[in-house]
mmCIF file with all atom_site columns, C-alpha atoms in Angstrom:
data_model
loop_
_atom_site.group_PDB
_atom_site.id
_atom_site.type_symbol
_atom_site.label_atom_id
_atom_site.label_alt_id
_atom_site.label_comp_id
_atom_site.label_asym_id
_atom_site.label_entity_id
_atom_site.label_seq_id
_atom_site.pdbx_PDB_ins_code
_atom_site.Cartn_x
_atom_site.Cartn_y
_atom_site.Cartn_z
_atom_site.occupancy
_atom_site.B_iso_or_equiv
_atom_site.pdbx_formal_charge
_atom_site.auth_seq_id
_atom_site.auth_comp_id
_atom_site.auth_asym_id
_atom_site.auth_atom_id
_atom_site.pdbx_PDB_model_num
ATOM 1   C CA . LEU I 1 1   ? 3.391  126.535 162.258 1.00 61.00 ? 1   LEU I CA 1
ATOM 2   C CA . THR I 1 2   ? 2.789  125.660 158.541 1.00 66.00 ? 2   THR I CA 1
ATOM 3   C CA . PRO I 1 3   ? 3.111  121.642 157.539 1.00 67.00 ? 3   PRO I CA 1
ATOM 4   C CA . ARG I 1 4   ? 5.546  121.179 154.874 1.00 64.00 ? 4   ARG I CA 1
ATOM 5   C CA . PRO I 1 5   ? 3.870  119.736 152.026 1.00 64.00 ? 5   PRO I CA 1
ATOM 6   C CA . GLN I 1 6   ? 4.751  115.594 152.121 1.00 71.00 ? 6   GLN I CA 1
ATOM 7   C CA . LEU I 1 7   ? 6.585  114.503 149.147 1.00 76.00 ? 7   LEU I CA 1
ATOM 8   C CA . ALA I 1 8   ? 7.788  111.284 147.750 1.00 82.00 ? 8   ALA I CA 1
ATOM 9   C CA . VAL I 1 9   ? 10.090 110.991 144.707 1.00 91.00 ? 9   VAL I CA 1
ATOM 10  C CA . SER I 1 10  ? 11.276 108.112 143.331 1.00 94.00 ? 10  SER I CA 1
ATOM 11  C CA . LEU I 1 11  ? 13.460 107.090 140.379 1.00 95.00 ? 11  LEU I CA 1
ATOM 12  C CA . ASP I 1 12  ? 13.861 103.560 138.767 1.00 96.00 ? 12  ASP I CA 1
ATOM 13  C CA . LEU I 1 13  ? 17.224 103.121 137.829 1.00 95.00 ? 13  LEU I CA 1
ATOM 14  C CA . ASP I 1 14  ? 16.618 101.042 134.398 1.00 90.00 ? 14  ASP I CA 1
ATOM 15  C CA . GLU I 1 15  ? 19.837 100.990 132.160 1.00 90.00 ? 15  GLU I CA 1
ATOM 16  C CA . VAL I 1 16  ? 19.552 101.632 128.128 1.00 87.00 ? 16  VAL I CA 1
ATOM 17  C CA . HIS I 1 17  ? 19.176 97.813  127.437 1.00 84.00 ? 17  HIS I CA 1
ATOM 18  C CA . HIS I 1 18  ? 16.125 96.820  129.365 1.00 85.00 ? 18  HIS I CA 1
ATOM 19  C CA . HIS I 1 19  ? 14.365 100.161 127.082 1.00 82.00 ? 19  HIS I CA 1
ATOM 20  C CA . LEU I 1 20  ? 15.922 98.654  123.894 1.00 84.00 ? 20  LEU I CA 1
ATOM 21  C CA . ALA I 1 21  ? 14.127 95.205  124.852 1.00 85.00 ? 21  ALA I CA 1
ATOM 22  C CA . ILE I 1 22  ? 10.890 97.184  125.531 1.00 82.00 ? 22  ILE I CA 1
ATOM 23  C CA . HIS I 1 23  ? 10.971 98.434  121.864 1.00 80.00 ? 23  HIS I CA 1
ATOM 24  C CA . GLY I 1 24  ? 12.102 95.247  120.600 1.00 83.00 ? 24  GLY I CA 1
ATOM 25  C CA . LEU I 1 25  ? 15.557 96.891  119.187 1.00 84.00 ? 25  LEU I CA 1
ATOM 26  C CA . PRO I 1 26  ? 18.687 94.778  119.612 1.00 81.00 ? 26  PRO I CA 1
ATOM 27  C CA . LYS I 1 27  ? 21.332 95.263  122.343 1.00 75.00 ? 27  LYS I CA 1
ATOM 28  C CA . SER I 1 28  ? 24.717 94.726  122.354 1.00 70.00 ? 28  SER I CA 1
ATOM 29  C CA . GLY I 1 29  ? 27.365 94.575  124.942 1.00 64.00 ? 29  GLY I CA 1
ATOM 30  C CA . ALA I 1 30  ? 27.935 98.582  124.267 1.00 60.00 ? 30  ALA I CA 1
ATOM 31  C CA . THR I 1 31  ? 24.630 99.679  125.669 1.00 60.00 ? 31  THR I CA 1
ATOM 32  C CA . LEU I 1 32  ? 25.832 97.836  129.207 1.00 61.00 ? 32  LEU I CA 1
ATOM 33  C CA . GLU I 1 33  ? 29.052 99.504  128.997 1.00 66.00 ? 33  GLU I CA 1
ATOM 34  C CA . VAL I 1 34  ? 27.778 103.093 128.649 1.00 75.00 ? 34  VAL I CA 1
ATOM 35  C CA . ARG I 1 35  ? 25.864 102.651 131.884 1.00 87.00 ? 35  ARG I CA 1
ATOM 36  C CA . ALA I 1 36  ? 23.767 105.555 131.058 1.00 90.00 ? 36  ALA I CA 1
ATOM 37  C CA . ALA I 1 37  ? 21.437 105.365 134.008 1.00 93.00 ? 37  ALA I CA 1
ATOM 38  C CA . PHE I 1 38  ? 24.458 105.620 136.321 1.00 95.00 ? 38  PHE I CA 1
ATOM 39  C CA . ARG I 1 39  ? 26.597 107.993 134.741 1.00 93.00 ? 39  ARG I CA 1
ATOM 40  C CA . CYS I 1 40  ? 24.217 110.343 133.233 1.00 93.00 ? 40  CYS I CA 1
ATOM 41  C CA . ALA I 1 41  ? 20.913 110.290 134.726 1.00 94.00 ? 41  ALA I CA 1
ATOM 42  C CA . LEU I 1 42  ? 21.704 109.590 138.271 1.00 97.00 ? 42  LEU I CA 1
ATOM 43  C CA . PRO I 1 43  ? 24.507 112.672 138.613 1.00 97.00 ? 43  PRO I CA 1
ATOM 44  C CA . ARG I 1 44  ? 21.834 114.748 137.450 1.00 97.00 ? 44  ARG I CA 1
ATOM 45  C CA . ALA I 1 45  ? 19.304 113.193 139.949 1.00 97.00 ? 45  ALA I CA 1
ATOM 46  C CA . LEU I 1 46  ? 21.500 113.824 142.616 1.00 98.00 ? 46  LEU I CA 1
ATOM 47  C CA . ASP I 1 47  ? 22.126 117.482 141.522 1.00 97.00 ? 47  ASP I CA 1
ATOM 48  C CA . PHE I 1 48  ? 18.300 117.998 141.500 1.00 96.00 ? 48  PHE I CA 1
ATOM 49  C CA . ALA I 1 49  ? 17.411 116.257 144.774 1.00 96.00 ? 49  ALA I CA 1
ATOM 50  C CA . ARG I 1 50  ? 20.781 118.611 146.252 1.00 96.00 ? 50  ARG I CA 1
ATOM 51  C CA . ASP I 1 51  ? 19.092 121.940 144.694 1.00 96.00 ? 51  ASP I CA 1
ATOM 52  C CA . ALA I 1 52  ? 15.764 121.038 145.823 1.00 93.00 ? 52  ALA I CA 1
ATOM 53  C CA . GLY I 1 53  ? 16.603 119.965 149.071 1.00 93.00 ? 53  GLY I CA 1
ATOM 54  C CA . ILE I 1 54  ? 15.139 116.031 149.120 1.00 94.00 ? 54  ILE I CA 1
ATOM 55  C CA . ARG I 1 55  ? 16.077 112.687 149.570 1.00 95.00 ? 55  ARG I CA 1
ATOM 56  C CA . MET I 1 56  ? 15.105 110.452 146.807 1.00 97.00 ? 56  MET I CA 1
ATOM 57  C CA . THR I 1 57  ? 14.004 106.632 146.634 1.00 97.00 ? 57  THR I CA 1
ATOM 58  C CA . LEU I 1 58  ? 16.071 104.713 144.121 1.00 98.00 ? 58  LEU I CA 1
ATOM 59  C CA . PHE I 1 59  ? 14.945 101.384 142.945 1.00 98.00 ? 59  PHE I CA 1
ATOM 60  C CA . ALA I 1 60  ? 18.015 99.720  141.561 1.00 97.00 ? 60  ALA I CA 1
ATOM 61  C CA . VAL I 1 61  ? 18.579 96.416  139.589 1.00 97.00 ? 61  VAL I CA 1
ATOM 62  C CA . ALA I 1 62  ? 20.449 94.104  141.919 1.00 97.00 ? 62  ALA I CA 1
ATOM 63  C CA . ALA I 1 63  ? 22.677 92.691  138.997 1.00 95.00 ? 63  ALA I CA 1
ATOM 64  C CA . ASP I 1 64  ? 23.833 96.118  138.260 1.00 95.00 ? 64  ASP I CA 1
ATOM 65  C CA . LEU I 1 65  ? 25.575 96.105  141.356 1.00 96.00 ? 65  LEU I CA 1
ATOM 66  C CA . ASP I 1 66  ? 27.921 93.778  140.116 1.00 95.00 ? 66  ASP I CA 1
ATOM 67  C CA . ASP I 1 67  ? 29.646 96.918  137.869 1.00 94.00 ? 67  ASP I CA 1
ATOM 68  C CA . PRO I 1 68  ? 32.034 98.570  140.494 1.00 95.00 ? 68  PRO I CA 1
ATOM 69  C CA . PHE I 1 69  ? 31.264 101.670 138.906 1.00 95.00 ? 69  PHE I CA 1
ATOM 70  C CA . VAL I 1 70  ? 27.391 101.350 139.652 1.00 95.00 ? 70  VAL I CA 1
ATOM 71  C CA . ALA I 1 71  ? 28.153 99.776  142.779 1.00 97.00 ? 71  ALA I CA 1
ATOM 72  C CA . GLY I 1 72  ? 30.123 103.255 143.749 1.00 97.00 ? 72  GLY I CA 1
ATOM 73  C CA . ALA I 1 73  ? 27.396 105.495 141.985 1.00 97.00 ? 73  ALA I CA 1
ATOM 74  C CA . LEU I 1 74  ? 24.904 104.095 144.739 1.00 98.00 ? 74  LEU I CA 1
ATOM 75  C CA . ARG I 1 75  ? 27.116 104.376 147.340 1.00 98.00 ? 75  ARG I CA 1
ATOM 76  C CA . VAL I 1 76  ? 27.592 108.076 147.042 1.00 97.00 ? 76  VAL I CA 1
ATOM 77  C CA . ALA I 1 77  ? 23.728 108.522 146.172 1.00 98.00 ? 77  ALA I CA 1
ATOM 78  C CA . VAL I 1 78  ? 23.713 106.893 149.933 1.00 98.00 ? 78  VAL I CA 1
ATOM 79  C CA . GLU I 1 79  ? 26.105 108.872 151.638 1.00 97.00 ? 79  GLU I CA 1
ATOM 80  C CA . GLN I 1 80  ? 23.841 111.855 150.536 1.00 97.00 ? 80  GLN I CA 1
ATOM 81  C CA . GLY I 1 81  ? 20.813 110.493 152.477 1.00 96.00 ? 81  GLY I CA 1
ATOM 82  C CA . HIS I 1 82  ? 18.981 108.709 149.489 1.00 97.00 ? 82  HIS I CA 1
ATOM 83  C CA . VAL I 1 83  ? 17.827 105.249 149.917 1.00 97.00 ? 83  VAL I CA 1
ATOM 84  C CA . VAL I 1 84  ? 18.317 102.437 147.361 1.00 98.00 ? 84  VAL I CA 1
ATOM 85  C CA . GLU I 1 85  ? 15.409 99.788  147.036 1.00 98.00 ? 85  GLU I CA 1
ATOM 86  C CA . SER I 1 86  ? 14.928 96.643  144.886 1.00 98.00 ? 86  SER I CA 1
ATOM 87  C CA . HIS I 1 87  ? 13.637 96.841  141.573 1.00 97.00 ? 87  HIS I CA 1
ATOM 88  C CA . SER I 1 88  ? 14.357 92.799  141.091 1.00 97.00 ? 88  SER I CA 1
ATOM 89  C CA . ALA I 1 89  ? 17.619 90.638  140.437 1.00 97.00 ? 89  ALA I CA 1
ATOM 90  C CA . THR I 1 90  ? 17.248 90.766  136.664 1.00 95.00 ? 90  THR I CA 1
ATOM 91  C CA . HIS I 1 91  ? 14.463 93.103  135.572 1.00 94.00 ? 91  HIS I CA 1
ATOM 92  C CA . PRO I 1 92  ? 12.303 90.495  133.975 1.00 93.00 ? 92  PRO I CA 1
ATOM 93  C CA . TYR I 1 93  ? 9.262  92.542  132.477 1.00 88.00 ? 93  TYR I CA 1
ATOM 94  C CA . ASP I 1 94  ? 7.253  88.804  132.882 1.00 89.00 ? 94  ASP I CA 1
ATOM 95  C CA . LEU I 1 95  ? 7.610  88.468  136.717 1.00 91.00 ? 95  LEU I CA 1
ATOM 96  C CA . VAL I 1 96  ? 3.989  87.799  137.511 1.00 89.00 ? 96  VAL I CA 1
ATOM 97  C CA . ASN I 1 97  ? 4.604  84.644  135.135 1.00 90.00 ? 97  ASN I CA 1
ATOM 98  C CA . TRP I 1 98  ? 6.727  83.114  136.915 1.00 92.00 ? 98  TRP I CA 1
ATOM 99  C CA . PRO I 1 99  ? 7.085  79.967  139.062 1.00 94.00 ? 99  PRO I CA 1
ATOM 100 C CA . ASP I 1 100 ? 6.963  80.379  142.648 1.00 92.00 ? 100 ASP I CA 1
ATOM 101 C CA . ALA I 1 101 ? 10.878 78.870  143.132 1.00 93.00 ? 101 ALA I CA 1
ATOM 102 C CA . GLU I 1 102 ? 12.344 81.394  140.748 1.00 95.00 ? 102 GLU I CA 1
ATOM 103 C CA . LEU I 1 103 ? 10.166 84.362  141.915 1.00 95.00 ? 103 LEU I CA 1
ATOM 104 C CA . ARG I 1 104 ? 11.508 83.813  145.271 1.00 95.00 ? 104 ARG I CA 1
ATOM 105 C CA . ARG I 1 105 ? 15.259 83.788  144.091 1.00 95.00 ? 105 ARG I CA 1
ATOM 106 C CA . GLU I 1 106 ? 14.601 86.828  142.034 1.00 96.00 ? 106 GLU I CA 1
ATOM 107 C CA . VAL I 1 107 ? 12.965 88.931  144.828 1.00 97.00 ? 107 VAL I CA 1
ATOM 108 C CA . ALA I 1 108 ? 15.020 87.211  147.753 1.00 96.00 ? 108 ALA I CA 1
ATOM 109 C CA . GLY I 1 109 ? 18.145 87.552  145.599 1.00 97.00 ? 109 GLY I CA 1
ATOM 110 C CA . SER I 1 110 ? 17.857 91.400  144.721 1.00 97.00 ? 110 SER I CA 1
ATOM 111 C CA . PHE I 1 111 ? 17.225 92.236  148.213 1.00 98.00 ? 111 PHE I CA 1
ATOM 112 C CA . ASP I 1 112 ? 20.602 89.848  149.189 1.00 98.00 ? 112 ASP I CA 1
ATOM 113 C CA . ARG I 1 113 ? 22.948 91.220  146.631 1.00 98.00 ? 113 ARG I CA 1
ATOM 114 C CA . ILE I 1 114 ? 21.894 95.153  146.891 1.00 98.00 ? 114 ILE I CA 1
ATOM 115 C CA . GLU I 1 115 ? 22.114 94.538  150.962 1.00 98.00 ? 115 GLU I CA 1
ATOM 116 C CA . ALA I 1 116 ? 25.836 92.750  150.475 1.00 98.00 ? 116 ALA I CA 1
ATOM 117 C CA . VAL I 1 117 ? 27.098 95.523  148.198 1.00 98.00 ? 117 VAL I CA 1
ATOM 118 C CA . LEU I 1 118 ? 25.252 98.451  149.876 1.00 98.00 ? 118 LEU I CA 1
ATOM 119 C CA . GLY I 1 119 ? 25.411 97.490  153.976 1.00 97.00 ? 119 GLY I CA 1
ATOM 120 C CA . ARG I 1 120 ? 21.609 97.746  154.099 1.00 97.00 ? 120 ARG I CA 1
ATOM 121 C CA . ARG I 1 121 ? 18.846 95.435  153.252 1.00 97.00 ? 121 ARG I CA 1
ATOM 122 C CA . PRO I 1 122 ? 16.069 96.676  151.121 1.00 97.00 ? 122 PRO I CA 1
ATOM 123 C CA . VAL I 1 123 ? 12.736 96.807  152.533 1.00 97.00 ? 123 VAL I CA 1
ATOM 124 C CA . GLY I 1 124 ? 10.995 98.426  149.362 1.00 96.00 ? 124 GLY I CA 1
ATOM 125 C CA . PHE I 1 125 ? 10.333 96.738  146.017 1.00 97.00 ? 125 PHE I CA 1
ATOM 126 C CA . ARG I 1 126 ? 9.020  98.144  142.362 1.00 96.00 ? 126 ARG I CA 1
ATOM 127 C CA . ALA I 1 127 ? 8.344  95.466  139.550 1.00 94.00 ? 127 ALA I CA 1
ATOM 128 C CA . PRO I 1 128 ? 9.505  95.736  136.161 1.00 93.00 ? 128 PRO I CA 1
ATOM 129 C CA . GLY I 1 129 ? 7.077  97.198  133.871 1.00 88.00 ? 129 GLY I CA 1
ATOM 130 C CA . TYR I 1 130 ? 4.990  97.846  137.018 1.00 87.00 ? 130 TYR I CA 1
ATOM 131 C CA . LEU I 1 131 ? 2.829  94.416  137.117 1.00 86.00 ? 131 LEU I CA 1
ATOM 132 C CA . ILE I 1 132 ? 2.832  92.716  140.080 1.00 87.00 ? 132 ILE I CA 1
ATOM 133 C CA . ASP I 1 133 ? 0.060  90.195  141.213 1.00 87.00 ? 133 ASP I CA 1
ATOM 134 C CA . GLU I 1 134 ? -0.211 87.807  144.827 1.00 88.00 ? 134 GLU I CA 1
ATOM 135 C CA . SER I 1 135 ? 2.391  85.717  144.098 1.00 90.00 ? 135 SER I CA 1
ATOM 136 C CA . VAL I 1 136 ? 4.913  88.387  144.043 1.00 92.00 ? 136 VAL I CA 1
ATOM 137 C CA . PHE I 1 137 ? 3.715  90.216  147.111 1.00 91.00 ? 137 PHE I CA 1
ATOM 138 C CA . ASP I 1 138 ? 4.160  86.593  149.087 1.00 92.00 ? 138 ASP I CA 1
ATOM 139 C CA . ARG I 1 139 ? 7.500  86.833  147.951 1.00 94.00 ? 139 ARG I CA 1
ATOM 140 C CA . LEU I 1 140 ? 7.866  90.130  149.328 1.00 95.00 ? 140 LEU I CA 1
ATOM 141 C CA . VAL I 1 141 ? 6.429  89.138  152.503 1.00 92.00 ? 141 VAL I CA 1
ATOM 142 C CA . GLU I 1 142 ? 8.789  86.202  152.573 1.00 93.00 ? 142 GLU I CA 1
ATOM 143 C CA . ALA I 1 143 ? 11.862 88.559  152.154 1.00 94.00 ? 143 ALA I CA 1
ATOM 144 C CA . ASP I 1 144 ? 10.626 91.050  154.870 1.00 94.00 ? 144 ASP I CA 1
ATOM 145 C CA . ALA I 1 145 ? 9.580  94.051  152.813 1.00 95.00 ? 145 ALA I CA 1
ATOM 146 C CA . LEU I 1 146 ? 7.471  96.630  154.038 1.00 94.00 ? 146 LEU I CA 1
ATOM 147 C CA . PHE I 1 147 ? 6.117  98.024  150.923 1.00 93.00 ? 147 PHE I CA 1
ATOM 148 C CA . ASP I 1 148 ? 6.183  97.799  147.289 1.00 93.00 ? 148 ASP I CA 1
ATOM 149 C CA . ALA I 1 149 ? 5.585  100.890 144.846 1.00 92.00 ? 149 ALA I CA 1
ATOM 150 C CA . SER I 1 150 ? 4.684  98.703  142.072 1.00 90.00 ? 150 SER I CA 1
ATOM 151 C CA . TYR I 1 151 ? 0.966  100.136 141.134 1.00 83.00 ? 151 TYR I CA 1
ATOM 152 C CA . LEU I 1 152 ? 0.766  102.769 138.980 1.00 81.00 ? 152 LEU I CA 1
ATOM 153 C CA . PRO I 1 153 ? -3.026 103.886 138.302 1.00 81.00 ? 153 PRO I CA 1
ATOM 154 C CA . SER I 1 154 ? -2.598 105.127 135.127 1.00 81.00 ? 154 SER I CA 1
ATOM 155 C CA . PRO I 1 155 ? -5.050 103.805 132.255 1.00 83.00 ? 155 PRO I CA 1
ATOM 156 C CA . PRO I 1 156 ? -3.098 105.883 129.441 1.00 86.00 ? 156 PRO I CA 1
ATOM 157 C CA . TYR I 1 157 ? 0.118  104.207 130.361 1.00 83.00 ? 157 TYR I CA 1
ATOM 158 C CA . PHE I 1 158 ? -1.187 100.973 130.308 1.00 83.00 ? 158 PHE I CA 1
ATOM 159 C CA . LEU I 1 159 ? -3.395 101.774 126.994 1.00 85.00 ? 159 LEU I CA 1
ATOM 160 C CA . ALA I 1 160 ? 0.241  103.348 125.361 1.00 86.00 ? 160 ALA I CA 1
ATOM 161 C CA . LYS I 1 161 ? 1.920  100.035 126.269 1.00 84.00 ? 161 LYS I CA 1
ATOM 162 C CA . THR I 1 162 ? -1.068 98.062  124.688 1.00 85.00 ? 162 THR I CA 1
ATOM 163 C CA . VAL I 1 163 ? -0.894 100.356 121.393 1.00 88.00 ? 163 VAL I CA 1
ATOM 164 C CA . ILE I 1 164 ? 3.041  100.109 121.314 1.00 87.00 ? 164 ILE I CA 1
ATOM 165 C CA . ARG I 1 165 ? 2.888  96.222  122.019 1.00 86.00 ? 165 ARG I CA 1
ATOM 166 C CA . ALA I 1 166 ? 0.631  95.861  119.225 1.00 88.00 ? 166 ALA I CA 1
ATOM 167 C CA . ALA I 1 167 ? 2.154  98.184  116.749 1.00 89.00 ? 167 ALA I CA 1
ATOM 168 C CA . LEU I 1 168 ? 5.538  96.354  117.074 1.00 87.00 ? 168 LEU I CA 1
ATOM 169 C CA . GLU I 1 169 ? 4.319  93.446  116.377 1.00 88.00 ? 169 GLU I CA 1
ATOM 170 C CA . LEU I 1 170 ? 3.048  94.726  113.051 1.00 89.00 ? 170 LEU I CA 1
ATOM 171 C CA . LEU I 1 171 ? 6.616  95.806  112.446 1.00 89.00 ? 171 LEU I CA 1
ATOM 172 C CA . GLY I 1 172 ? 7.616  91.960  113.349 1.00 89.00 ? 172 GLY I CA 1
ATOM 173 C CA . ARG I 1 173 ? 9.651  93.259  116.577 1.00 88.00 ? 173 ARG I CA 1
ATOM 174 C CA . TYR I 1 174 ? 9.181  91.588  119.807 1.00 83.00 ? 174 TYR I CA 1
ATOM 175 C CA . SER I 1 175 ? 8.720  93.417  122.544 1.00 84.00 ? 175 SER I CA 1
ATOM 176 C CA . ALA I 1 176 ? 10.294 92.236  126.081 1.00 83.00 ? 176 ALA I CA 1
ATOM 177 C CA . SER I 1 177 ? 7.362  94.083  127.902 1.00 81.00 ? 177 SER I CA 1
ATOM 178 C CA . SER I 1 178 ? 4.649  92.204  129.654 1.00 80.00 ? 178 SER I CA 1
ATOM 179 C CA . PRO I 1 179 ? 0.799  92.703  128.367 1.00 77.00 ? 179 PRO I CA 1
ATOM 180 C CA . GLY I 1 180 ? -1.538 93.237  131.470 1.00 75.00 ? 180 GLY I CA 1
ATOM 181 C CA . GLY I 1 181 ? -2.349 96.237  133.735 1.00 72.00 ? 181 GLY I CA 1
ATOM 182 C CA . ARG I 1 182 ? -5.682 96.750  133.563 1.00 72.00 ? 182 ARG I CA 1
ATOM 183 C CA . ALA I 1 183 ? -6.592 95.869  136.912 1.00 74.00 ? 183 ALA I CA 1
ATOM 184 C CA . MET I 1 184 ? -3.265 98.333  138.347 1.00 74.00 ? 184 MET I CA 1
ATOM 185 C CA . SER I 1 185 ? -4.722 101.194 136.001 1.00 73.00 ? 185 SER I CA 1
ATOM 186 C CA . VAL I 1 186 ? -7.507 101.326 137.966 1.00 74.00 ? 186 VAL I CA 1
ATOM 187 C CA . ALA I 1 187 ? -6.076 100.389 141.587 1.00 75.00 ? 187 ALA I CA 1
ATOM 188 C CA . PRO I 1 188 ? -6.471 102.629 144.790 1.00 76.00 ? 188 PRO I CA 1
ATOM 189 C CA . ARG I 1 189 ? -4.250 105.588 144.916 1.00 76.00 ? 189 ARG I CA 1
ATOM 190 C CA . LEU I 1 190 ? -3.882 104.914 148.860 1.00 78.00 ? 190 LEU I CA 1
ATOM 191 C CA . PRO I 1 191 ? -1.781 102.456 150.383 1.00 79.00 ? 191 PRO I CA 1
ATOM 192 C CA . HIS I 1 192 ? -3.602 99.016  150.236 1.00 75.00 ? 192 HIS I CA 1
ATOM 193 C CA . ARG I 1 193 ? -2.607 94.918  149.648 1.00 74.00 ? 193 ARG I CA 1
ATOM 194 C CA . PRO I 1 194 ? -4.370 94.042  146.705 1.00 69.00 ? 194 PRO I CA 1
ATOM 195 C CA . GLY I 1 195 ? -6.791 90.616  147.163 1.00 65.00 ? 195 GLY I CA 1
ATOM 196 C CA . ARG I 1 196 ? -7.474 91.956  150.840 1.00 59.00 ? 196 ARG I CA 1
ATOM 197 C CA . ASP I 1 197 ? -9.711 94.767  152.439 1.00 51.00 ? 197 ASP I CA 1
#
């Protein structure tokens, strides 16, 4: 018997306005109404998963589930065997800088909202911008998370992010993304808890 290769496929369902904010571009109500992540990207991803015979982990921003269309699209994904985990409550890029009380509301609140809408409490989390620290991990433990998928051990990603932020500043545009990530860019690729052996 030949073992099947193990594969983890995940998708962050960030809406267009989050990407506009990264690049210091103005957002409008129209960008929210389009719901491109759920009207275009998610159906394509579900078709891909069906054709490939895989199940995905979908990281959703809990506030997006307030839109009945989004909630319905995620229910369809769940019915097809995919899992919805938390990508935070409101997708703040500076999550690691928040005071504990607000951080607790952002993390636990996202778990509560997703559970209320989809009927299953998330057990996983991915931080916006892949930035996470011990204070966020502590709030994840409080929320009964079983895993975090925020670490991105990719020096080119964090280098590009730094260069783009600097270029935007030269153009007089503010990027909502947060600086940082050097430690994460060289993080171990095996499961671990930062700050612990």
